[in-house]
Every structure is written in structure tokens, then in C-alpha cells.
Amino acid sequence: MLRLSNVRKIFNAGRPNEWVALDGVNLVIEPGKITALTGPSGSGKTTLLTLMGCMARPTSGRIWLDGQEMTSLPERFLTQIRRESFGFIFQQCNLIKGLTTLDNVMLPAYPTGEPFKSLRQRALQLLDLFSLTPKANAKVEWLSGGEAQRTAIARSLINDPRVIIADEPTAHLDTHLSNEFMEIVQQLNREGRTIILASHDPLVHQAEWISAVVMMRDGRVEEAG
Amino acid sequence: MNSWIEKQRNILDFTLSCLWRRKGKNLTFVIVYTFIVFLLASVMFLTDALKHEAAFVLKDAPELVVQRTLAGRHELIPAAYIRSLSAIRGVAAVKPRLWGYYFYSSLKANYTVMVPDGFGHKEGNILIGRGIARTHDIHKGDSMWFARSDGSAANFTIAGLLPTESELISSDLILMGESDFRRLFGMPEGYATDLTLTVRNPKELTTIATKIVEILPDTRPIIRDEILRTYEAIFNWRQGIMVAILFGALLAFAILAWEKASGLSADEKKEIGILKAIGWETSDVILVRFWEGVVLSLTAFVAGVLLAYLHVFFSSAVLFEPILKGWSVLYPKFRLTPFVSIYQVTTLFFLTVIPYTVATIVPSWKAAIIDPDSQMR
């Protein structure tokens, strides 16, 4: 379970361009559910996702993951939690150009010290799961939008995380690919994973399989339920 | 332990794929870097090898040489002077030396001809340096023709080639017996080119030199240290030019390292952000950059040092020829005895590989300690 208590995030604090991205957010994300964060651009959805995923620290407030307080942990432990507990699917996919699809999927597991052979095997299985086997050795810049998205999902799963965080996952996908993505999300949820999505795409946050919707505006939670 | 090794292997594997995907940029960089190391190493090898040669030349040089002068010019010295010099207190031995130069007009080459102590070969036999053997394409047992001072021809048999320990001094050297030497140059009996003195106490050299001028005012005593100083004066002047090259190369290297240290591109920063976001630690990111720096700089270092070795010791430092030409104690064509000190190579390593590697790590470390979220935005 993820719990946030009075979380604030201020960018460029003390400077003329100071900006309050999150302002006193209190929130509970239930395990094994699909939670959608929604709201207009600049409402703080992405910032909230990055804080929950340990990619940044809040300016103030606290975040707990399964009862463990994360905000005061040293960087090293935070990285370990990020690697072991969270899988990220970014809006722009954020695949590393110049590397193959297979390399990109294996990348999050490199620092774990897993033997290369077994790691490669697992990565190939994931690629097969997402029908990407023929593209295993293709450079990621040659992939179509849908293929790149599925590669990003495969990458997020390589360390078998409990929580999947996806930021505007359907922003660059057409309806067909969006539906395909949502099928995958439901499948991951059926496997017991917690899913947190940030999206202002009605196709996503109004879907019947969404367990909870969190409405955000101006850095605050307007409605959660 | 196994997992640590696997982690290093995985990270090294990623580093190599990173290097490969930027192969054009990296190759250009390695070429420039190699050239700089090549210049630095060439200057280091050359100056050190020359010093080594100079030390070798002077190792067996006599402590004191006495020459006769006439109107300020070097003249043949009468053997009778030996008795006067031997009488000076502190002089252990006086020996006459016979040496001179022979100009081989057909090849426009000037050779040094000497009569060594205890030349153990028969009359009509000579020993020659390898440079002469190469130029004339002659070998042991072949003949070599000379023109005597009276214009008649003299035929000598090559009894052997001089050892290669220092080609700088033996390359153009011809050794022959005393009678052959006198006949070739028409030098009268009872005269020598100069005299060499050994003294009992080297501290008395200056006093003995003063006495020599008093007893024989038409002579000029030359102390070994003076020869050494002359060598050093000439050498240091040339070395100054070398140092200028060295400085230029170091400056180029500094610019190269600075360019690398001054920051990362937006793409590189974003990539670091992605790696951090998907679970890489700051130390893992630094490790990738460290390996990148090591692979690039070590490749350039090894290539540069090897090329410099070939350049200095096999092509006679052909790129530096304009600087070396005209140096009165060096010949345009010579082959230095390979001499590389570990100290020098280590110095060069610490001057190039270490600063570059550090220069690559610092900006990556700066980028890696920032929240991945900020790097990716």
C-alpha cells in the first residue's frame, strides 16, 4: 500500500520562478488495484507519480510503501526500492536510442548482477509475451509507436515489480493501440500488480476496470474515489 | 561475489554498446587523442634516448684531452709532448690518439676514421659502422676503396661490423690500424691528432690543465666535464624546441579533456536520467562513464605509445627531422638504440589516461546525483 501524507513539491524554491507542483497531497493507493490520476495539464499528476515512484523527493511531507517510510531513506536505498518495487512506463517511452529492443528490456536488471544468460532468456520471454520477438535485435528507433510502447512495458516488467507506474501511456497511441495497451494493463493487474496511471484520456480514466480515480487540480487532490 | 562480477560484466557490456553506438564520434576522438599521445611519447622517447646515447658516448671519454693549436686552429701534436706531459705530477698515463674525417665524395658522406687501442686486425683490414655498411651495401669480407692524400687508391677489406650498442656514435665510424691510417691521410710518424691523459686524482684535473698550458703554451687541454657541458648546451637548446612541442601537445590534451569535462549534451543527461529512473544507482552510472573513459583513453594511449616507439626508434624520428638536422653532433640519418624507461611511460600514463578518465567521470557524477525526474524533463 502506498500512503502519502501532506506531500508538497516546490520546484526552484526561493527563486523568482518558484513553482508549487504539489500542495499538501494526502492519498492512499490500495495494493492490487488500478488507480488513475486525472486532471488538466499542470495539475501535478506526473510530479505525484515521480514522488510515489521514488524518482524525486518531496519538499515536505511523507510517503510510505507497505509501511516503510521512503522519504527519509538515503539515495542508495531509494534506488533499490525503485528498481525492485516499481516498473515505469513513461509518456515518451524513454527507450535508449542506438540500443536494440532486447538490450533496452534487459537494462534495468544489469545492476542486479543476474547472470547475463538467464537475464537474456527472461527478456526474450517478455518480448515474446508482447509479440516483439522478431524485433529483438532491431534498434529501438526503428520501432513503430505501438512496438516502442510494448518494449517500454516489457522493460518495466524485467525486475518483476509489484507496482507499475504509467505516465500518460496512451498519449501517443491511436485508439486501437490504446485498447491494446489497456488489455495489457488489465492482464498485469490480474497477475496481482498494483497499477497507477496518470492520464487525461477519458478512454483510460473512464474505463470500467479502473478501481479508483484521483482527480487533481492545481497541485491538490480534488476528489479521490 | 559472483553477482558482483556479473554486475561488472553487464555494465561493461553496456559500456561497449554505448561506445559502439557512437562509433563515429568515438573513433574521431581516439584518433585525435592518439595523435596527442604520439607527440608526447615521441618527444619523451627521443629526448630520453638522446640523453642515454650522450651518456654512453661520454662514458668512455678520456678525462683530459690535450690538443695543439696553431693560429687558433687544431694542429697535429708531436709525440715528443708525451714526455713533458708525463712529467707533470698527478698524471698517470698519456696516450696519443689518431683520428680524423674522410669525405666520401661519391656519396657526399663524411666518415669518422679512428685508430683504436689494440686494433687486433691485420694491415689492410678495417671495421665499419652499420650505417656505412647500409649506405654502401657492403658486408664482412667485401672491399672498400679510399683515395689516399697523394691521390692513389687504397683498398681495405671489411673485417667486421661495429656492434649496435650505440648506432649514434658507431654508425659512420671506421676503425683501422695505425700504419693504414698514416698512409691513408699522409700523417707523418711522430705526430698524433691529440693526446689523452688519465690522472690519479680527478679533483686535480683543473690544476693539471693549468700546468699543461704553462709548460706547453701552444696546447689546449679539454676536460671531460667541458665536453659534457657542450653536449648539454647543444642538447638543451634542441630540447627547448622539443619542450615547445610537448607544451603544444599538452595544451591540446587539456582542451580535449576540458571539452569533455565541461558538460554533457542534453541527450546524455536524459540518458543518465532514464538509467537512474529504471533503477541504476549513481555509482553504476559513474562506472559506465569510468569504463568508457578507460577504454577510450587506454586505446589511444597504447596506440600513441606504440606509434611513437616506431616513429622514434624505427623511422629515426622522421617528423622531428627538421629540428634534428644541423645538430653538429647528430647526423640526419641515424637509428637510436631503443630505450624506454618505465618511469617515463608511467608519467605519460598519469598525464593522459588518469586526467581524461577523471574528466569524464565528473560531469556524469554531477548529472547522476540530480533526481532522474529532473533529468528527463
XYZ file of C-alpha atoms in Angstrom:
602
model
C 0.000 0.000 0.000
C 1.224 3.483 -0.852
C 0.328 6.270 1.575
C 1.079 9.959 1.103
C 0.744 12.461 3.907
C 0.704 16.209 3.324
C 3.121 15.955 0.405
C 4.383 19.192 -1.138
C 6.732 19.618 -4.050
C 8.167 23.008 -4.928
C 10.418 23.493 -7.915
C 13.051 26.288 -7.969
C 12.318 27.116 -4.323
C 13.321 30.622 -3.314
C 13.867 31.770 -6.894
C 11.695 34.134 -8.924
C 10.464 31.180 -10.980
C 9.377 29.185 -7.910
C 6.547 26.833 -8.726
C 4.398 24.726 -6.374
C 3.695 21.500 -8.249
C 2.034 19.675 -5.354
C 0.439 21.325 -2.380
C -0.485 19.138 0.596
C -1.457 15.905 -1.060
C -2.912 13.192 1.157
C -3.635 9.943 -0.639
C -3.819 6.173 -0.205
C -3.234 3.807 -3.111
C -4.639 0.364 -2.436
C -2.497 -2.637 -3.414
C -3.606 -4.830 -6.297
C -5.877 -2.106 -7.701
C -5.748 0.100 -10.771
C -5.691 3.759 -9.788
C -5.973 6.537 -12.361
C -4.750 10.075 -11.674
C -6.525 12.542 -13.850
C -6.779 16.262 -14.231
C -5.712 19.033 -16.606
C -2.141 19.648 -17.742
C -0.032 21.136 -14.960
C -2.282 19.734 -12.247
C 0.619 17.756 -10.743
C -0.148 14.218 -11.984
C 3.365 13.490 -13.308
C 5.032 15.044 -10.259
C 2.893 12.891 -7.974
C 3.818 9.775 -9.958
C 7.551 10.553 -9.763
C 7.312 11.059 -5.993
C 5.407 7.819 -5.499
C 7.947 6.021 -7.702
C 10.916 7.394 -5.696
C 12.229 9.307 -8.705
C 12.273 12.529 -6.720
C 11.842 13.548 -3.092
C 9.008 15.751 -1.816
C 9.898 19.184 -0.471
C 7.878 18.268 2.608
C 5.506 15.529 3.704
C 5.974 11.777 3.874
C 5.393 8.736 1.671
C 5.125 5.140 2.889
C 5.326 1.971 0.839
C 3.922 -1.050 2.670
C 4.514 0.705 5.962
C 8.108 1.708 5.182
C 8.726 5.424 5.193
C 10.600 6.246 1.977
C 11.162 9.993 2.020
C 13.978 9.914 4.550
C 15.824 6.952 3.011
C 19.310 7.516 1.589
C 19.596 7.662 -2.199
C 21.018 4.146 -2.420
C 18.060 2.510 -0.689
C 15.662 4.657 -2.654
C 17.248 3.381 -5.881
C 16.941 -0.181 -4.666
C 13.215 0.298 -3.903
C 12.755 1.956 -7.291
C 14.439 -0.979 -9.010
C 12.749 -3.781 -7.079
C 9.273 -2.415 -6.431
C 8.398 -0.152 -9.352
C 8.198 -0.533 -13.079
C 7.893 2.693 -15.086
C 6.191 3.342 -18.394
C 6.934 6.876 -19.488
C 4.909 9.122 -21.770
C 7.737 9.319 -24.332
C 8.693 5.669 -23.723
C 12.217 6.898 -22.881
C 13.947 3.986 -24.553
C 17.688 4.367 -25.078
C 18.385 5.053 -28.718
C 21.108 3.142 -30.506
C 20.481 0.029 -28.421
C 18.408 -2.935 -29.527
C 14.950 -3.741 -28.205
C 16.418 -6.665 -26.257
C 19.162 -4.508 -24.691
C 16.598 -1.908 -23.630
C 14.463 -4.535 -21.927
C 17.459 -6.002 -20.096
C 18.821 -2.633 -18.976
C 17.015 -2.246 -15.587
C 18.331 -5.651 -14.477
C 22.018 -5.002 -15.282
C 22.873 -3.655 -11.813
C 21.234 -6.646 -10.099
C 24.133 -8.882 -11.100
C 21.882 -11.538 -12.608
C 23.877 -13.816 -14.947
C 23.663 -12.493 -18.486
C 22.381 -15.756 -19.919
C 19.351 -16.078 -17.636
C 18.651 -12.351 -17.904
C 18.643 -12.582 -21.682
C 16.340 -15.571 -21.514
C 13.833 -13.714 -19.334
C 13.994 -10.640 -21.562
C 13.314 -12.789 -24.630
C 10.318 -14.352 -22.861
C 8.929 -10.871 -22.157
C 9.458 -9.840 -25.757
C 7.627 -12.981 -26.828
C 4.768 -12.124 -24.456
C 4.347 -8.790 -26.231
C 4.867 -10.265 -29.742
C 8.174 -8.444 -30.110
C 10.448 -11.451 -30.753
C 11.060 -10.513 -34.415
C 12.169 -7.054 -33.231
C 14.551 -8.289 -30.522
C 17.679 -7.237 -32.383
C 16.222 -4.153 -34.036
C 17.332 -0.748 -32.795
C 14.538 0.951 -30.863
C 14.430 3.970 -33.165
C 13.204 1.648 -35.923
C 10.167 0.529 -33.881
C 6.630 1.771 -34.502
C 4.826 3.716 -31.751
C 2.984 0.626 -30.547
C 6.114 -1.517 -30.591
C 8.056 1.111 -28.656
C 5.221 1.259 -26.091
C 5.218 -2.533 -25.684
C 9.013 -2.509 -25.373
C 8.693 0.062 -22.575
C 6.139 -2.195 -20.845
C 8.431 -5.217 -21.222
C 11.283 -3.152 -19.757
C 9.121 -2.132 -16.792
C 8.475 -5.808 -16.034
C 12.020 -7.173 -16.219
C 12.617 -6.816 -12.460
C 9.148 -8.249 -11.675
C 7.865 -5.166 -9.794
C 4.813 -5.060 -7.528
C 3.755 -1.630 -8.764
C 3.559 -0.394 -12.350
C 3.548 3.353 -12.835
C 2.490 4.689 -16.230
C 2.529 8.356 -17.172
C 0.107 9.296 -19.992
C 0.643 5.887 -21.576
C -1.870 6.412 -24.384
C -0.908 9.997 -25.246
C 0.837 8.988 -28.472
C -1.265 5.961 -29.350
C -4.279 5.630 -31.618
C -7.496 4.041 -30.331
C -6.553 0.550 -31.450
C -3.134 0.697 -29.759
C -4.681 2.338 -26.660
C -7.116 -0.565 -26.337
C -4.257 -2.991 -26.799
C -2.338 -1.211 -24.025
C -5.333 -1.325 -21.687
C -5.695 -5.059 -22.288
C -2.081 -5.474 -21.176
C -2.689 -3.318 -18.096
C -5.649 -5.422 -17.045
C -3.608 -8.591 -17.543
C -0.808 -7.190 -15.344
C -3.387 -6.305 -12.702
C -4.853 -9.822 -12.835
C -1.331 -11.069 -12.035
C -1.623 -9.128 -8.769
C 0.282 -5.983 -9.616
C -0.757 -2.546 -8.449
C -1.200 -0.136 -11.368
C -1.040 3.642 -11.086
C -1.806 5.580 -14.253
C -1.728 9.281 -14.907
C -3.935 10.175 -17.848
C -6.418 12.736 -19.047
C -7.557 10.383 -21.775
C -11.243 9.526 -20.994
C -10.695 6.159 -22.660
C -8.426 5.336 -19.720
C -9.809 7.055 -16.644
C -13.469 6.370 -17.513
C -12.856 2.677 -18.207
C -14.955 0.362 -16.083
C -11.971 -1.686 -14.890
C -10.366 1.324 -13.183
C -10.612 0.718 -9.411
C -10.094 4.313 -8.273
C -9.881 7.716 -9.907
C -7.984 10.592 -8.297
C -8.955 13.992 -9.684
C -6.246 16.596 -9.440
C -6.149 20.335 -9.992
C -3.527 22.949 -9.168
C -1.365 20.507 -7.263
C -4.130 19.321 -4.979
C -6.333 16.231 -4.868
C -9.812 17.445 -5.736
C -11.570 14.150 -5.459
C -10.481 10.576 -4.789
C -12.635 7.524 -5.033
C 30.998 -12.186 -5.281
C 29.626 -13.861 -8.403
C 26.803 -11.367 -8.570
C 29.327 -8.503 -8.250
C 31.344 -9.904 -11.162
C 28.184 -10.394 -13.228
C 27.168 -6.807 -12.489
C 30.561 -5.522 -13.667
C 30.296 -7.676 -16.793
C 26.798 -6.395 -17.540
C 27.857 -2.799 -17.036
C 30.965 -3.280 -19.177
C 28.783 -4.858 -21.839
C 26.504 -1.817 -21.764
C 29.559 0.473 -21.920
C 30.817 -1.269 -25.039
C 27.402 -0.976 -26.708
C 27.410 2.731 -25.769
C 30.826 3.167 -27.373
C 29.742 1.250 -30.438
C 26.550 3.272 -30.996
C 28.615 6.483 -31.010
C 31.384 4.899 -33.048
C 31.937 7.804 -35.452
C 32.362 10.343 -32.671
C 34.451 7.990 -30.559
C 36.703 6.991 -33.444
C 37.426 10.637 -34.281
C 38.149 11.265 -30.637
C 40.510 8.276 -30.364
C 42.399 9.421 -33.478
C 42.930 12.933 -32.051
C 43.809 11.556 -28.630
C 46.234 9.008 -30.157
C 47.966 11.769 -32.111
C 48.467 13.836 -28.955
C 49.832 10.846 -27.023
C 52.001 10.038 -30.039
C 53.522 13.533 -29.986
C 54.063 13.493 -26.228
C 55.535 9.996 -26.258
C 57.745 10.768 -29.279
C 59.242 13.798 -27.538
C 59.756 11.816 -24.341
C 61.292 8.805 -26.079
C 63.518 10.940 -28.262
C 64.884 13.202 -25.538
C 65.486 10.279 -23.228
C 67.106 8.132 -25.908
C 69.394 11.045 -26.873
C 70.386 11.574 -23.265
C 71.045 7.867 -23.000
C 73.209 7.973 -26.124
C 75.082 11.041 -24.912
C 75.805 9.359 -21.597
C 77.029 6.312 -23.497
C 79.302 8.440 -25.685
C 80.866 10.132 -22.697
C 81.131 7.019 -20.558
C 84.484 6.026 -22.077
C 85.653 9.532 -22.939
C 89.101 10.399 -21.566
C 89.247 12.634 -18.523
C 91.537 15.080 -20.273
C 92.396 15.625 -23.941
C 95.312 17.795 -24.999
C 95.230 19.324 -28.472
C 97.818 21.505 -30.128
C 96.661 24.706 -31.736
C 98.163 26.875 -34.408
C 96.628 30.268 -35.092
C 93.653 29.110 -33.055
C 93.151 26.010 -35.179
C 93.611 22.378 -34.187
C 97.065 21.099 -35.256
C 98.784 17.725 -35.151
C 100.564 17.265 -31.861
C 104.183 15.984 -31.718
C 104.670 12.695 -29.845
C 107.528 14.379 -28.021
C 104.960 16.268 -25.943
C 104.100 12.964 -24.237
C 107.306 13.105 -22.224
C 106.638 16.664 -20.971
C 103.051 15.774 -20.012
C 104.031 12.524 -18.277
C 106.417 14.520 -16.093
C 103.547 16.530 -14.556
C 102.813 15.316 -11.047
C 99.464 13.540 -10.826
C 99.381 12.373 -14.475
C 99.024 8.593 -14.573
C 99.300 7.969 -18.325
C 99.475 9.823 -21.632
C 98.380 8.194 -24.886
C 98.422 9.506 -28.452
C 95.169 9.351 -30.444
C 94.847 9.122 -34.184
C 91.536 10.111 -35.697
C 90.127 12.239 -38.491
C 87.417 12.579 -41.064
C 87.214 11.095 -44.526
C 84.903 12.647 -47.060
C 83.466 10.037 -49.406
C 82.798 12.316 -52.336
C 80.750 9.903 -54.453
C 78.205 9.579 -51.632
C 78.786 13.043 -50.162
C 79.215 11.347 -46.793
C 81.668 12.281 -44.086
C 83.043 9.355 -42.077
C 84.990 9.361 -38.825
C 88.173 7.319 -39.023
C 89.873 6.220 -35.810
C 92.759 4.071 -34.651
C 91.552 2.273 -31.530
C 93.773 0.894 -28.774
C 94.814 -2.641 -29.572
C 93.285 -2.909 -33.079
C 93.707 -6.647 -33.474
C 93.263 -6.952 -37.235
C 95.858 -7.305 -39.967
C 97.058 -4.430 -42.097
C 94.550 -3.610 -44.866
C 91.603 -4.652 -42.716
C 89.040 -2.263 -41.303
C 85.924 -2.373 -39.099
C 82.974 -0.238 -40.200
C 79.745 1.045 -38.644
C 76.384 -0.316 -39.725
C 75.347 2.987 -41.256
C 78.261 2.776 -43.705
C 77.503 -0.878 -44.423
C 73.894 0.046 -45.216
C 74.849 3.021 -47.392
C 77.447 1.095 -49.421
C 75.564 -2.203 -49.279
C 78.721 -3.989 -48.186
C 79.250 -6.845 -45.785
C 82.017 -8.578 -43.912
C 84.693 -9.767 -46.353
C 83.862 -7.165 -49.018
C 86.292 -4.467 -50.168
C 86.079 -0.719 -49.768
C 88.091 1.780 -51.812
C 89.544 5.015 -50.481
C 91.631 7.767 -52.064
C 94.884 8.472 -50.207
C 96.074 12.019 -49.611
C 98.528 11.651 -52.533
C 95.634 10.628 -54.823
C 96.489 6.917 -55.021
C 93.821 4.298 -54.328
C 93.728 2.243 -51.170
C 91.729 -0.960 -50.913
C 90.582 -2.208 -47.498
C 88.859 -5.437 -46.554
C 85.879 -5.295 -44.201
C 86.918 -7.461 -41.252
C 83.626 -6.892 -39.442
C 80.839 -4.525 -38.460
C 80.801 -2.492 -35.255
C 78.352 -3.508 -32.519
C 74.955 -1.813 -32.444
C 75.008 -0.722 -28.797
C 75.069 2.908 -29.833
C 74.497 3.494 -33.500
C 74.603 7.206 -32.978
C 78.382 7.092 -32.482
C 79.313 3.984 -34.444
C 77.055 4.388 -37.475
C 79.601 6.362 -39.531
C 82.743 5.107 -37.826
C 85.688 3.354 -39.489
C 88.368 1.684 -37.364
C 91.753 0.776 -38.786
C 95.365 0.076 -37.789
C 97.902 2.880 -37.196
C 100.043 2.241 -40.298
C 96.977 2.163 -42.576
C 95.724 5.407 -41.009
C 99.063 7.223 -41.505
C 99.322 6.034 -45.106
C 95.727 6.984 -45.918
C 95.972 10.527 -44.598
C 99.698 11.041 -45.133
C 100.191 11.761 -41.441
C 103.903 11.782 -40.555
C 105.330 9.433 -37.911
C 105.912 11.094 -34.542
C 102.636 13.036 -34.682
C 99.187 12.320 -33.297
C 95.783 14.009 -33.650
C 95.693 14.689 -29.940
C 96.787 13.201 -26.618
C 94.644 11.730 -23.857
C 95.587 11.904 -20.205
C 94.497 9.875 -17.218
C 95.050 11.416 -13.839
C 95.431 9.819 -10.412
C 93.034 12.187 -8.655
C 90.171 13.662 -10.725
C 89.965 16.589 -8.266
C 93.327 17.781 -9.590
C 92.142 17.987 -13.212
C 91.886 21.776 -13.253
C 95.337 22.206 -11.643
C 96.881 19.792 -14.136
C 95.163 21.609 -17.026
C 96.681 24.898 -15.812
C 100.118 23.315 -15.601
C 99.823 21.937 -19.138
C 99.195 25.412 -20.562
C 102.175 26.730 -18.588
C 104.540 24.015 -19.837
C 103.180 23.779 -23.385
C 101.620 27.155 -24.250
C 100.606 26.066 -27.788
C 98.248 23.397 -26.428
C 94.633 23.391 -25.334
C 93.570 20.978 -22.566
C 89.916 19.869 -22.713
C 88.381 18.397 -19.570
C 85.638 15.760 -19.939
C 83.205 17.901 -17.960
C 83.643 20.663 -20.530
C 82.660 18.244 -23.296
C 79.697 17.243 -21.206
C 78.688 20.877 -20.806
C 78.976 21.470 -24.548
C 76.793 18.459 -25.205
C 74.279 19.676 -22.683
C 74.249 23.200 -24.095
C 73.501 21.919 -27.582
C 71.114 19.324 -26.260
C 69.190 21.729 -24.048
C 68.690 24.153 -26.893
C 67.205 21.410 -29.018
C 65.292 20.129 -26.066
C 63.752 23.582 -25.710
C 62.154 23.169 -29.118
C 61.039 19.712 -28.066
C 59.548 21.150 -24.908
C 57.625 23.629 -27.058
C 56.146 20.694 -28.977
C 55.458 18.956 -25.676
C 53.721 22.051 -24.351
C 51.600 22.322 -27.504
C 50.552 18.687 -27.238
C 49.724 19.053 -23.548
C 47.671 22.139 -24.310
C 45.751 20.253 -26.991
C 45.147 17.472 -24.489
C 43.960 19.936 -21.855
C 41.458 21.424 -24.348
C 40.266 17.919 -25.204
C 39.808 16.972 -21.554
C 38.183 20.315 -20.758
C 35.702 19.884 -23.576
C 34.759 16.531 -22.068
C 34.715 17.819 -18.509
C 32.738 20.947 -19.279
C 29.462 19.112 -19.561
C 27.222 16.564 -21.129
C 24.828 17.015 -24.011
C 21.092 17.138 -23.327
C 20.770 13.613 -24.765
C 23.497 12.282 -22.497
C 21.863 13.903 -19.457
C 18.485 12.465 -20.377
C 20.029 9.044 -20.802
C 21.519 9.245 -17.306
C 18.056 10.244 -16.035
C 16.494 7.197 -17.723
C 19.109 4.851 -16.272
C 18.530 6.265 -12.801
C 14.761 6.072 -13.207
C 14.835 2.393 -14.153
C 16.892 1.520 -11.120
C 20.546 2.301 -11.775
C 22.496 3.753 -8.877
C 24.685 6.834 -9.194
C 27.724 4.572 -8.803
C 26.550 2.373 -11.707
C 26.245 5.410 -13.980
C 29.704 6.582 -12.925
C 31.048 3.085 -13.533
C 29.772 3.187 -17.139
C 31.475 6.546 -17.690
C 34.601 5.296 -15.975
C 34.815 2.269 -18.265
C 34.088 4.473 -21.279
C 36.934 6.793 -20.282
C 39.272 3.894 -19.593
C 38.526 2.077 -22.869
C 38.923 5.240 -24.983
C 41.955 6.685 -23.255
C 43.755 3.375 -22.838
C 43.234 2.519 -26.522
C 44.592 5.918 -27.525
C 47.437 5.657 -25.026
C 48.597 2.220 -26.192
C 48.250 3.166 -29.876
C 50.027 6.514 -29.340
C 52.918 4.975 -27.399
C 53.387 2.164 -29.940
C 53.337 4.594 -32.857
C 55.805 6.869 -31.044
C 58.100 3.895 -30.421
C 58.065 3.018 -34.117
C 58.493 6.670 -35.063
C 61.492 7.334 -32.801
C 63.331 4.041 -32.956
C 62.493 2.744 -36.424
C 61.964 5.831 -38.551
C 64.660 7.908 -36.766
C 62.029 10.428 -35.604
C 61.292 11.448 -39.198
C 58.702 14.051 -38.124
C 61.272 15.835 -35.970
C 63.970 15.726 -38.657
C 63.884 19.496 -39.312
C 64.763 20.049 -35.659
C 67.463 17.418 -35.519
C 69.125 18.308 -38.818
C 72.097 20.566 -38.438
C 72.826 19.421 -34.947
C 76.585 19.116 -35.190
C 76.820 16.016 -33.073
C 73.878 14.230 -34.635
C 73.547 13.010 -38.163
C 70.407 13.344 -40.214
C 70.284 9.582 -40.666
C 70.744 7.586 -37.539
C 68.886 4.889 -35.696
C 68.576 5.342 -31.963
C 69.058 2.361 -29.707
C 65.582 1.533 -28.341
C 65.499 2.744 -24.773
C 62.230 3.221 -22.905
C 62.061 3.833 -19.197
C 59.054 2.534 -17.269
C 59.144 5.783 -15.297
C 58.512 7.776 -18.482
C 55.681 5.593 -19.708
C 54.088 5.722 -16.256
C 54.426 9.519 -16.202
C 52.757 9.735 -19.590
C 50.006 7.395 -18.396
C 49.309 9.610 -15.378
C 49.435 12.721 -17.574
C 46.900 11.433 -20.079
C 44.749 8.437 -19.086
C 44.060 9.490 -15.484
C 43.067 13.158 -16.151
C 40.880 12.141 -19.061
C 39.106 9.427 -17.086
C 38.502 11.849 -14.212
C 37.295 14.453 -16.711
C 34.673 12.020 -17.994
C 33.502 10.959 -14.543
C 32.923 14.400 -13.009
C 30.117 15.676 -15.311
C 28.424 12.279 -15.199
C 28.552 12.276 -11.435
C 27.058 15.790 -11.407
C 24.245 14.638 -13.697
C 23.680 11.399 -11.799
C 23.142 12.991 -8.384
C 20.209 15.044 -9.692
C 16.733 13.478 -9.437
C 16.076 11.347 -12.525
C 12.766 13.129 -12.931
C 14.530 16.485 -13.400
C 16.996 14.980 -15.883
C 14.269 13.515 -18.054
C 12.008 16.543 -18.158
